[in-house]
Short mmCIF file of C-alpha atoms in Angstrom, two decimals:
data_model
loop_
_atom_site.label_atom_id
_atom_site.label_comp_id
_atom_site.label_asym_id
_atom_site.label_seq_id
_atom_site.Cartn_x
_atom_site.Cartn_y
_atom_site.Cartn_z
CA MET A 2 76.39 -2.45 98.39
CA GLU A 3 79.07 -5.13 98.59
CA ARG A 4 76.49 -7.86 97.91
CA GLN A 5 75.19 -5.89 94.90
CA LEU A 6 78.72 -5.54 93.58
CA GLU A 7 79.26 -9.27 94.00
CA ARG A 8 76.17 -9.99 91.90
CA ARG A 9 77.06 -7.48 89.19
CA ARG A 10 78.34 -9.14 86.03
CA GLU A 11 81.76 -8.35 84.74
CA PRO A 12 81.56 -6.21 81.59
CA GLU A 13 81.96 -8.31 78.46
CA PRO A 14 84.87 -7.35 76.23
CA ILE A 15 84.03 -5.48 73.04
CA ILE A 16 85.79 -6.69 69.95
CA TYR A 17 86.20 -4.07 67.27
CA ASP A 18 86.19 -5.64 63.85
CA ARG A 19 86.36 -3.78 60.60
CA TYR A 20 83.22 -5.20 58.97
CA LEU A 21 81.47 -1.83 58.65
CA GLU A 22 84.43 -0.07 57.06
CA GLU A 23 85.15 -3.06 54.79
CA HIS A 24 81.47 -3.31 53.81
CA TRP A 25 81.32 0.34 52.79
CA GLN A 26 84.55 0.07 50.86
CA LYS A 27 83.31 -3.03 49.06
CA ARG A 28 79.94 -1.42 48.35
CA ASP A 29 81.53 1.67 46.86
CA GLY A 30 83.84 -0.50 44.75
CA GLU A 31 80.94 -2.59 43.42
CA LYS A 32 78.88 0.51 42.70
CA LYS A 33 81.73 2.00 40.70
CA TYR A 34 82.29 -1.30 38.86
CA PHE A 35 78.63 -1.65 37.83
CA ALA A 36 78.47 2.02 36.77
CA GLY A 37 81.27 1.31 34.29
CA LEU A 38 79.51 -1.62 32.60
CA PRO A 39 77.76 -0.99 29.24
CA ARG A 40 74.03 -0.26 29.09
CA VAL A 41 73.80 -1.59 25.49
CA LEU A 42 75.13 -5.06 24.67
CA LYS A 43 75.68 -5.62 20.96
CA TYR A 44 74.29 -8.81 19.45
CA ASN A 45 77.15 -9.24 16.98
CA GLU A 46 79.79 -8.72 19.66
CA THR A 47 78.32 -11.36 22.00
CA PRO A 48 79.54 -14.89 21.11
CA TRP A 49 77.52 -18.07 21.00
CA THR A 50 78.69 -20.39 23.78
CA GLN A 51 77.97 -24.03 24.55
CA GLY A 52 75.59 -24.79 27.40
CA ALA A 53 74.07 -28.02 28.67
CA MET A 54 70.63 -27.05 27.32
CA ALA A 55 71.64 -25.47 23.99
CA TYR A 56 73.95 -22.82 22.54
CA HIS A 57 73.62 -19.38 24.16
CA LYS A 58 74.50 -15.74 24.00
CA VAL A 59 75.02 -14.64 27.61
CA TYR A 60 74.25 -11.00 28.48
CA SER A 61 74.01 -11.33 32.27
CA ARG A 62 75.37 -14.35 34.12
CA LEU A 63 73.62 -16.47 36.75
CA ASN A 64 76.02 -15.56 39.55
CA LEU A 65 76.42 -13.24 42.53
CA GLU A 66 80.06 -12.24 42.04
CA PRO A 67 80.19 -8.62 40.79
CA SER A 68 83.47 -9.15 38.94
CA GLU A 69 81.85 -11.81 36.75
CA ASN A 70 78.96 -9.61 35.56
CA LEU A 71 78.77 -8.56 31.93
CA SER A 72 76.08 -5.91 32.40
CA PRO A 73 74.80 -3.64 35.21
CA ILE A 74 71.98 -6.04 36.11
CA HIS A 75 71.84 -7.67 39.57
CA SER A 76 68.50 -9.48 39.68
CA MET A 77 68.27 -11.37 36.38
CA ALA A 78 70.38 -13.70 34.29
CA ILE A 79 69.77 -12.76 30.63
CA LEU A 80 70.48 -15.19 27.79
CA GLU A 81 69.50 -16.02 24.24
CA GLN A 82 69.18 -19.63 23.10
CA ILE A 83 69.39 -21.11 19.63
CA MET A 84 68.03 -24.51 18.60
CA PHE A 85 68.99 -26.00 15.27
CA PRO A 86 66.31 -27.24 12.84
CA GLY A 87 64.61 -30.43 13.94
CA LYS A 88 66.56 -30.58 17.22
CA LYS A 89 65.68 -30.52 20.91
CA SER A 90 67.33 -28.84 23.86
CA GLY A 91 68.69 -30.56 26.90
CA ARG A 92 66.31 -31.50 29.68
CA HIS A 93 66.53 -30.28 33.26
CA ARG A 94 64.71 -28.81 36.24
CA HIS A 95 65.51 -26.35 38.99
CA TYR A 96 63.89 -24.28 41.71
CA MET A 97 64.17 -21.13 39.56
CA GLU A 98 61.32 -20.09 37.33
CA ALA A 99 62.24 -18.93 33.80
CA ILE A 100 60.68 -16.71 31.16
CA PHE A 101 61.21 -17.28 27.42
CA TYR A 102 60.17 -15.02 24.53
CA ILE A 103 60.01 -16.78 21.17
CA LEU A 104 62.02 -14.71 18.68
CA GLU A 105 62.01 -17.17 15.78
CA GLY A 106 60.74 -20.63 14.91
CA GLN A 107 57.87 -22.82 15.97
CA GLY A 108 58.00 -25.70 18.38
CA TYR A 109 56.77 -27.03 21.66
CA GLU A 110 57.70 -27.73 25.27
CA VAL A 111 57.33 -30.82 27.37
CA HIS A 112 56.79 -29.72 30.97
CA ASP A 113 56.40 -32.52 33.51
CA GLY A 114 55.21 -34.78 30.71
CA ILE A 115 52.71 -32.31 29.15
CA ARG A 116 53.16 -30.73 25.71
CA TYR A 117 52.74 -26.95 25.13
CA ASP A 118 53.07 -25.48 21.62
CA TRP A 119 54.62 -22.06 20.91
CA GLU A 120 55.30 -19.69 18.02
CA PRO A 121 57.04 -16.31 17.50
CA GLY A 122 55.82 -13.58 19.85
CA ASP A 123 54.64 -16.00 22.55
CA ILE A 124 55.89 -16.06 26.12
CA MET A 125 56.80 -19.54 27.31
CA CYS A 126 56.69 -19.92 31.10
CA VAL A 127 58.68 -22.43 33.13
CA PRO A 128 57.19 -22.50 36.65
CA THR A 129 59.41 -23.25 39.61
CA TYR A 130 60.79 -26.83 39.81
CA CYS A 131 59.37 -27.84 36.44
CA ASP A 132 61.00 -30.63 34.39
CA HIS A 133 61.27 -28.96 30.96
CA GLN A 134 62.66 -29.48 27.47
CA HIS A 135 62.26 -27.49 24.23
CA PHE A 136 61.64 -29.00 20.79
CA ASN A 137 62.14 -27.33 17.40
CA ILE A 138 59.95 -29.48 15.21
CA TYR A 139 60.69 -27.93 11.81
CA SER A 140 63.60 -29.35 9.84
CA GLU A 141 64.14 -26.21 7.71
CA GLU A 142 63.96 -23.48 10.36
CA GLY A 143 65.93 -22.85 13.53
CA ALA A 144 64.45 -21.40 16.69
CA ARG A 145 65.71 -18.56 18.90
CA LEU A 146 64.44 -17.85 22.41
CA PHE A 147 65.28 -14.82 24.57
CA TYR A 148 65.07 -15.78 28.22
CA SER A 149 65.79 -14.87 31.81
CA ILE A 150 66.19 -16.59 35.18
CA PRO A 151 65.93 -14.69 38.50
CA LYS A 152 69.18 -14.62 40.49
CA VAL A 153 67.35 -14.34 43.82
CA PHE A 154 66.99 -18.14 44.03
CA TRP A 155 70.77 -18.50 44.34
CA LEU A 156 70.83 -15.90 47.10
CA LEU A 157 68.21 -17.98 48.93
CA GLY A 158 70.24 -21.19 48.67
CA LEU A 159 67.94 -22.74 46.02
CA TYR A 160 70.66 -23.27 43.41
CA SER A 161 70.20 -26.96 42.68
CA ILE A 162 70.01 -27.71 38.94
CA GLU A 163 69.25 -31.25 37.81
CA GLN A 164 70.59 -31.65 34.27
CA ILE A 165 68.72 -34.78 33.23
CA GLU A 166 69.79 -34.83 29.57
CA LEU A 167 72.31 -32.86 27.49
CA HIS A 168 71.31 -31.31 24.19
CA GLN A 169 72.02 -33.32 21.05
CA ASP A 170 74.96 -31.24 19.81
CA TYR A 171 76.83 -30.98 23.11
CA ASN A 172 80.59 -31.45 22.69
CA ILE A 173 82.49 -33.01 25.58
CA PRO A 174 85.85 -31.25 25.99
CA GLU A 175 88.81 -32.88 24.29
CA ASN A 176 90.76 -35.32 26.49
CA ALA A 177 88.06 -35.23 29.16
CA GLN A 178 87.67 -38.31 31.35
CA ARG A 179 84.19 -39.77 31.00
CA ILE A 180 82.23 -40.62 34.17
CA TYR A 181 79.74 -43.50 34.13
CA GLY A 182 76.92 -44.22 36.55
CA PRO A 183 75.91 -47.52 38.20
CA ASP A 184 73.82 -48.31 35.09
CA LYS A 185 76.99 -48.02 32.93
CA LYS A 186 75.54 -44.96 31.18
CA LEU A 187 77.51 -41.76 30.70
CA ALA A 188 76.85 -39.51 33.72
CA GLY A 189 79.38 -36.73 33.17
CA TYR A 190 83.05 -35.99 32.64
CA LYS A 191 86.17 -34.53 34.24
CA THR A 192 88.40 -32.13 32.32
CA PRO A 193 92.23 -32.39 32.31
CA GLU A 194 92.20 -29.29 34.57
CA GLY A 195 90.21 -31.22 37.18
CA LEU A 196 86.82 -29.55 36.57
CA GLU A 197 83.99 -32.06 36.99
CA PHE A 198 80.51 -31.94 35.47
CA ARG A 199 77.83 -34.50 36.30
CA TYR A 200 74.27 -34.74 35.08
CA GLY A 201 71.26 -36.79 36.04
CA VAL A 202 68.47 -36.65 38.58
CA ASP A 203 69.23 -35.48 42.13
CA GLU A 204 67.70 -38.48 43.89
CA GLU A 205 67.63 -36.86 47.34
CA LEU A 206 65.99 -33.67 46.10
CA SER A 207 63.47 -35.64 44.04
CA ARG A 208 62.59 -37.72 47.09
CA VAL A 209 62.01 -34.62 49.22
CA MET A 210 59.82 -32.96 46.58
CA GLU A 211 57.75 -36.12 46.08
CA GLU A 212 57.31 -36.53 49.84
CA GLN A 213 55.98 -32.99 50.02
CA LYS A 214 53.37 -33.85 47.39
CA ALA A 215 52.38 -37.01 49.28
CA ALA A 216 52.39 -35.43 52.75
CA LEU A 217 49.39 -35.41 55.06
CA GLY A 218 46.55 -33.61 53.34
CA LEU A 219 43.36 -31.92 54.51
CA GLU A 220 39.87 -33.29 54.04
CA GLY A 221 38.19 -29.92 54.63
CA ASP A 222 38.99 -26.27 55.00
CA PRO A 223 41.94 -25.31 57.22
CA ARG A 224 40.95 -24.96 60.87
CA ASP A 225 43.87 -22.79 61.94
CA THR A 226 46.88 -20.88 60.62
CA TYR A 227 49.16 -23.93 60.72
CA GLU A 228 46.74 -25.96 58.55
CA GLU A 229 46.63 -23.08 56.08
CA TYR A 230 50.34 -23.66 55.50
CA MET A 231 49.69 -27.39 55.11
CA LYS A 232 47.17 -26.60 52.42
CA LEU A 233 49.52 -24.12 50.75
CA THR A 234 51.92 -26.93 49.79
CA PHE A 235 49.17 -28.65 47.80
CA ASP A 236 47.73 -25.42 46.38
CA GLN A 237 51.10 -24.36 44.98
CA ALA A 238 51.76 -27.80 43.49
CA ALA A 239 48.34 -27.66 41.83
CA TRP A 240 49.03 -24.14 40.55
CA ARG A 241 52.28 -25.27 38.91
CA ARG A 242 50.38 -28.00 37.03
CA GLU A 243 47.37 -25.92 36.01
CA CYS A 244 48.73 -22.41 35.32
CA PRO A 245 49.24 -21.27 31.69
CA HIS A 246 52.64 -22.40 30.47
CA VAL A 247 52.40 -20.43 27.21
CA VAL A 248 50.99 -16.89 26.92
CA LYS A 249 49.72 -16.22 23.38
CA ALA A 250 50.65 -12.68 22.36
CA GLY A 251 47.89 -12.59 19.74
CA ASP A 252 45.24 -12.89 22.45
CA LEU A 253 46.33 -9.75 24.31
CA PRO A 254 45.42 -6.10 23.60
CA TRP A 255 47.57 -3.05 22.91
CA GLU A 256 47.20 -0.15 25.35
CA ASP A 257 47.91 3.52 24.63
CA THR A 258 49.50 4.66 27.88
CA ARG A 259 51.38 7.69 29.23
CA MET A 260 54.59 5.77 28.45
CA GLY A 261 53.48 4.89 24.90
CA ARG A 262 51.90 2.00 23.00
CA ILE A 263 52.35 -1.16 25.09
CA LYS A 264 51.14 -4.76 25.04
CA TYR A 265 51.53 -6.47 28.44
CA LEU A 266 52.45 -10.15 28.09
CA VAL A 267 53.23 -11.02 31.72
CA HIS A 268 51.54 -9.09 34.49
CA PRO A 269 49.47 -9.95 37.58
CA LYS A 270 46.37 -9.27 35.42
CA VAL A 271 47.56 -11.78 32.79
CA PRO A 272 47.44 -15.40 34.05
CA SER A 273 50.78 -17.17 33.60
CA GLY A 274 53.19 -19.56 35.28
CA LEU A 275 55.48 -16.73 36.42
CA LEU A 276 55.66 -14.88 39.74
CA LEU A 277 58.83 -12.79 39.55
CA TYR A 278 58.54 -11.12 36.13
CA GLU A 279 56.62 -8.57 34.15
CA ALA A 280 57.01 -8.50 30.38
CA PHE A 281 55.64 -6.33 27.61
CA VAL A 282 56.36 -5.24 24.05
CA GLN A 283 56.40 -1.56 23.20
CA GLU A 284 56.22 0.24 19.88
CA ILE A 285 57.80 3.65 19.23
CA PRO A 286 56.39 5.50 16.19
CA PRO A 287 58.72 6.70 13.41
CA GLY A 288 60.87 9.55 14.69
CA GLY A 289 59.00 9.40 17.99
CA ARG A 290 59.76 8.82 21.64
CA THR A 291 58.25 7.15 24.67
CA GLY A 292 57.34 8.81 27.92
CA LYS A 293 59.94 9.23 30.61
CA HIS A 294 59.93 7.53 33.99
CA ARG A 295 61.95 5.90 36.73
CA HIS A 296 61.47 2.83 38.91
CA VAL A 297 63.50 0.98 41.51
CA SER A 298 63.33 -2.35 39.67
CA GLU A 299 65.83 -3.29 36.96
CA GLU A 300 64.67 -3.69 33.37
CA VAL A 301 66.13 -5.35 30.27
CA HIS A 302 65.08 -4.75 26.65
CA LYS A 303 65.57 -6.87 23.56
CA ILE A 304 65.31 -4.71 20.44
CA LEU A 305 62.95 -6.56 18.10
CA GLY A 306 63.02 -4.03 15.27
CA GLY A 307 64.28 -0.59 14.31
CA LYS A 308 67.04 1.61 15.65
CA GLY A 309 67.25 4.42 18.15
CA TYR A 310 68.70 5.39 21.48
CA ASP A 311 68.00 5.72 25.18
CA ILE A 312 68.62 8.68 27.42
CA GLN A 313 69.42 7.21 30.85
CA ASP A 314 70.16 9.70 33.62
CA GLY A 315 71.16 12.21 30.96
CA VAL A 316 73.50 9.87 29.04
CA ARG A 317 72.76 8.71 25.48
CA TRP A 318 73.04 5.01 24.56
CA ASP A 319 72.48 4.03 20.90
CA TRP A 320 70.88 0.72 19.97
CA GLU A 321 69.71 -1.20 16.92
CA GLU A 322 67.80 -4.38 16.11
CA GLU A 323 68.92 -7.45 18.12
CA ASP A 324 70.78 -5.43 20.78
CA VAL A 325 70.07 -5.84 24.50
CA VAL A 326 69.54 -2.67 26.54
CA CYS A 327 69.93 -2.58 30.34
CA VAL A 328 68.15 -0.15 32.66
CA PRO A 329 69.76 -0.35 36.13
CA VAL A 330 68.14 0.35 39.48
CA ASN A 331 66.57 3.81 39.95
CA THR A 332 67.50 5.06 36.48
CA ALA A 333 65.44 7.79 34.78
CA HIS A 334 65.02 6.62 31.18
CA GLN A 335 63.35 7.47 27.90
CA HIS A 336 63.50 5.70 24.53
CA PHE A 337 63.80 7.40 21.11
CA ASN A 338 63.24 6.07 17.57
CA SER A 339 65.85 7.62 15.27
CA ASP A 340 64.26 6.26 12.06
CA PRO A 341 61.85 8.83 10.57
CA GLU A 342 60.03 6.23 8.47
CA LYS A 343 59.80 2.96 10.42
CA PRO A 344 58.54 2.15 13.92
CA ALA A 345 60.83 0.59 16.53
CA LEU A 346 59.76 -2.36 18.66
CA PHE A 347 61.30 -3.80 21.82
CA LEU A 348 60.57 -6.48 24.40
CA SER A 349 60.94 -5.62 28.08
CA TYR A 350 61.63 -7.91 31.04
CA GLN A 351 61.20 -6.28 34.43
CA SER A 352 61.94 -7.95 37.76
CA ARG A 353 59.01 -8.07 40.21
CA VAL A 354 61.32 -8.98 43.10
CA TYR A 355 61.44 -5.27 43.94
CA HIS A 356 57.64 -5.14 44.11
CA PHE A 357 57.61 -7.79 46.85
CA LEU A 358 60.27 -5.80 48.73
CA GLY A 359 57.99 -2.76 48.85
CA HIS A 360 59.49 -0.90 45.88
CA GLY A 361 57.07 -1.43 43.01
CA GLY A 362 55.46 1.19 40.79
CA TYR A 363 56.71 4.01 38.54
CA GLU A 364 57.73 7.62 39.10
CA HIS A 365 56.32 9.21 35.93
CA MET A 366 58.09 12.30 34.57
CA GLU A 367 56.86 12.95 31.01
CA ASP A 368 54.04 11.69 28.78
CA ALA A 369 54.60 10.17 25.35
CA PRO A 370 53.73 12.79 22.68
CA GLU A 371 50.83 10.71 21.28
CA TYR A 372 49.17 10.19 24.66
CA LYS A 373 45.71 11.78 24.95
CA LYS A 374 44.47 12.43 28.45
#
């Protein structure tokens, strides 16, 4: 017994921290904060702001700090971009994919050196780590693009953004100190407050990505699980080059569903360069309503035409053309057209991140009146 006691380890001390209590308090505070944010964001009350790519209206920021959010949306940054006639946007690339809906104007993209044309109603896809720039080729007409970037990339540590070129109308802050690179070209600036902004190619990141492309390949089929992952690097690089970068809305059909009349623009059944989004346009007949349902994933609507309101968890939210409507996590919602003469039309972005977490699908509650079983 004495020998057993000698071999017995001394009990390790238990340190009682307050993480659990603090976590719950923080969670409840964040939940209350998000519940108080507006579900409808008014177009005319949202200012145009300067960005490195173009001028934007920002409806949901690309951040993870709850106190900086403008809307009750966690998974998506939501913005609108304007390009002046005959101008081009900045040029950059990042790990994040991005989805753009063309609201107005005609133009084209240059993605990794390849041109893709677009027009109103199209979905323009920016696959992950794609060097991209937008061009508005018409001198008499501006272009507007409604777009989103998934926030999950930042959570995963993939927040590098390489701003290769600023847009043509970018204004450097007054009294800012200009920063020049080794080639004597302007590479950024530093504000009087000490904030620094640099642009250009991330040489280290570019080197790593190019080395992945040039890594040891396979001459035949993978012989084991490890070689399958070797092949995956090349397959995904090939997919980014070859996938559709523009989805033409005119090529896709309308469907009369339990939820109403819908045209799916981005969906696993529709080939595109996007993995983390679904997108569709939906029409509500004059004086009509959609079905009613609920899903775990967040959803954002851009009102393309008409006026009406949502009922979300029993609360009414009025909207009109150009507004942005937010549907938070697990919210029962239904959409109503308050105009007895004209149809209403809206674009929907829905995050597929929830699908990959095991929470995809819809809980259907009520059919649209026009639906015929």
